[in-house]
Amino acid sequence: MTLLSVSHLSAALGGRPVLHDISFDVGPGELVGLIGPNGAGKSTLLRALMGLTPASGAIVLDGEDGGDLTATRRALKVAYMAQSRDVAWAMPVEALVALGRLPHLPRLSPMRAADRAAVDAAMRLMDVEAHRDRQATALSGGELARVLAARALAQETPLLLADEPAAGLDPSHQIGLMQVFHSLAQEGRSVVVSTHDLGLAARSCTRLILLDRGRVVADGTPEAVVTANNLKSVYGVEAYFGEVEGRMVVLPLGLSTPSSKEHRA
Amino acid sequence: MNDARRYQMALAALTLATLILFCLSLLVGPAGIGFIDSVSALFSERRDAIALIMQEIRLPRALLGLMVGATLGLSGAVLQGYLRNPLAEPALIGVSASASLGAVLAIYTGLSAVFPPALPLAALAASVVAVLIVQAMAGRRGSVLTLILAGVAVSSFAGAMTSLALNLSSNPFAALEIMFWMLGSLTDRSMTHVWLALPFMLAGWAALLTLGRALDALTLGGDTAASLGVDMRRVQFLAVFGTAASVGAATAVTGAIGFVGLVVPHLLRPLTGGQPSRLLPTSALGGASVVLAADILVRIVAPERDLKLGVLTAIVGAPFFLWLVWRERRKVA
C-alpha cells in the first residue's frame, strides 16, 4: 500500500526542463528526506505533487489520481508547507494555525470542538502555544516557521509535504520538528521533507531521495544514499562520516578537489 | 479584550453608525422639515411638497449613499485581500474609469439629454467591456500581475478617451456637465437610479461575500491557499466580476468617488484581527458610514455651492491616507 505514488513525472519551468522522468512510491510510516543541491528540482517536485506546477506523468495520492482530485479532496489528503513564509496580514497565531482546518469545515460552519482540539494539539506539538495571541507578523523567523508547521499539522492529513521546514530553526526546534514528523510517520502517515541539512536528514529520516539536475540519483536508506561518492559527485564536497548510538552522523567538511567537480560537469 | 469580542463590538458599532447616518441623511437638507413631519411624509400616500421631497429626493439619495458606500468598502476589502496588498482599491481593475467613460460618452453625444437613463446604462455597458478585456488578458491561469497591468492599461485608455471627449467637446456646457459628473455626487438622483443599480450591486455583493474563507487562506500566499482547497481561478473570477458588477453600477449612478475603497478597509483591518473574512462585512458597513457622512457634510458645509461628494472624499481621504502611511512607516522603522 502506498500513500503517494509518482511515475514518470517530468516538468519544465519557463520552457527549461527541470524534472526528468521521476518515479517513486512512499508508503505509510515513511519519513522521506528530499535532498540535492540548489536547483536540483526539490521545490519543483513538491509543487508538482501538489498540482501547483504543470507536469506530465502520473501522481496517485492515497489511492486517487492527483489529476482527478478536487481542490478540497486533495486538501484532505495532503498538506503542504511552502518554502515562502510570507504572511500578508497581522493575524494572531491561533487564527493562522486555524487556517489548517479550512478543508474540514463545511460551508459557513464555524470551528467545531474537534477543529479547536486539532489546532491546540498542533500548537502544542510545535511549541507555539505561548504565542497564541501574538501577531504572526511580529514573530521571529524561527517562531513563524514553527507556527506555519503547526498550521500544516492542524490539517491532519495522511500525507505531508514540507519544503525546507527546518531552515532557520534553532537546533532544539530543528530536532523537535523532525521528532514530530517522525511520530506522524509512526502513526502511519507519510512525510516528505526537503532539506539542505544533510546531517539532520541522515539522522532523522527513514529514507532519503537524492535529486541532481532533475533526476533521482539515489533512493534508499540514509546509509545507502549519503555516501562519500554521492556527496562528491553531486554536491562536490568531502564529508566526515561517523556513528553515534547506532545513528549515522555526517558533516560536510570542505570542497572536494576541483578536478572531480569539473569532471562531473 | 480578545479578538472575536473586539470584532463583534466593531460590527455592532458600525451597524449602529450606518443606521444613524442613514436617518440623518433623510433629515438633513435645504428644506427644513421637522423630524416628525419627515418620517410621516416618508410613508405618506399624499403627494404634497414634503412627501415629494422625502420620497423622491432624500430617500433615493440616502439609499444610494448606503449602497455605493457598502460597494466601495466591500470591493476594496476583497481586492486588498485577493491581491494581498493594502494599496489595492476598486479602481485598480479599470472598471471605474471605464464606467466614467461610458457616462461621458452618453453626455457627449447628447443621448443622456434625450433619454436620462442612457447615462448609467452606457456606464454599465462600458464597465462590462472593461472587465471582459481585463479578464481575457489575465487569462485562465489568472496571474495577479497580469490582472493589475491589464487594469492599469484599461484605466489609462478610458482616461485618455474621456480626455478626448472633453477636448473635442464643441459646447462648453457639455464639457462642464462632463466635468461635474466626473467629480462624483449623490445630488438629484432618483429612485430610477436605485432600481437600476440595485440588481448589479446585489449580484456583485453576493459574489464578493462568498470569498471570505478563500481570502483568509490567501494570507499565506496563493500556493498555500491552493493547498488548502481554494480554487484560485474561481476566486479570481468572483473577485473581478463581483467588483465589476457592483463598482460599475456605483460609478454609473454617482460618478467616481475616490479613497473610500482604499482607506476604509485599511482603517478597519486592526479591528478584525487581520482576518480578511471579517473585514468584508466591517468594511461594507464602514464604507456606507463614510459615504453617508460625507454626503451629509456636503449639504452642511456648503449648502449653496453644490460641493461634490467625490471632491470631499478626496480632500479628506488623501491627507488621512498620508497619516496612515506615516503611522505604518513609524511602525516599520
mmCIF file of C-alpha atoms in Angstrom, chain B residues 325-333:
data_model
loop_
_atom_site.group_PDB
_atom_site.id
_atom_site.type_symbol
_atom_site.label_atom_id
_atom_site.label_comp_id
_atom_site.label_asym_id
_atom_site.label_seq_id
_atom_site.Cartn_x
_atom_site.Cartn_y
_atom_site.Cartn_z
ATOM 1 C CA VAL B 325 1.181 55.766 5.707
ATOM 2 C CA TRP B 326 3.094 57.876 8.220
ATOM 3 C CA ARG B 327 1.903 55.683 11.074
ATOM 4 C CA GLU B 328 2.851 52.498 9.180
ATOM 5 C CA ARG B 329 6.266 53.973 8.420
ATOM 6 C CA ARG B 330 6.938 54.577 12.090
ATOM 7 C CA LYS B 331 5.885 51.024 12.897
ATOM 8 C CA VAL B 332 8.290 49.579 10.319
ATOM 9 C CA ALA B 333 11.213 51.812 11.321
#
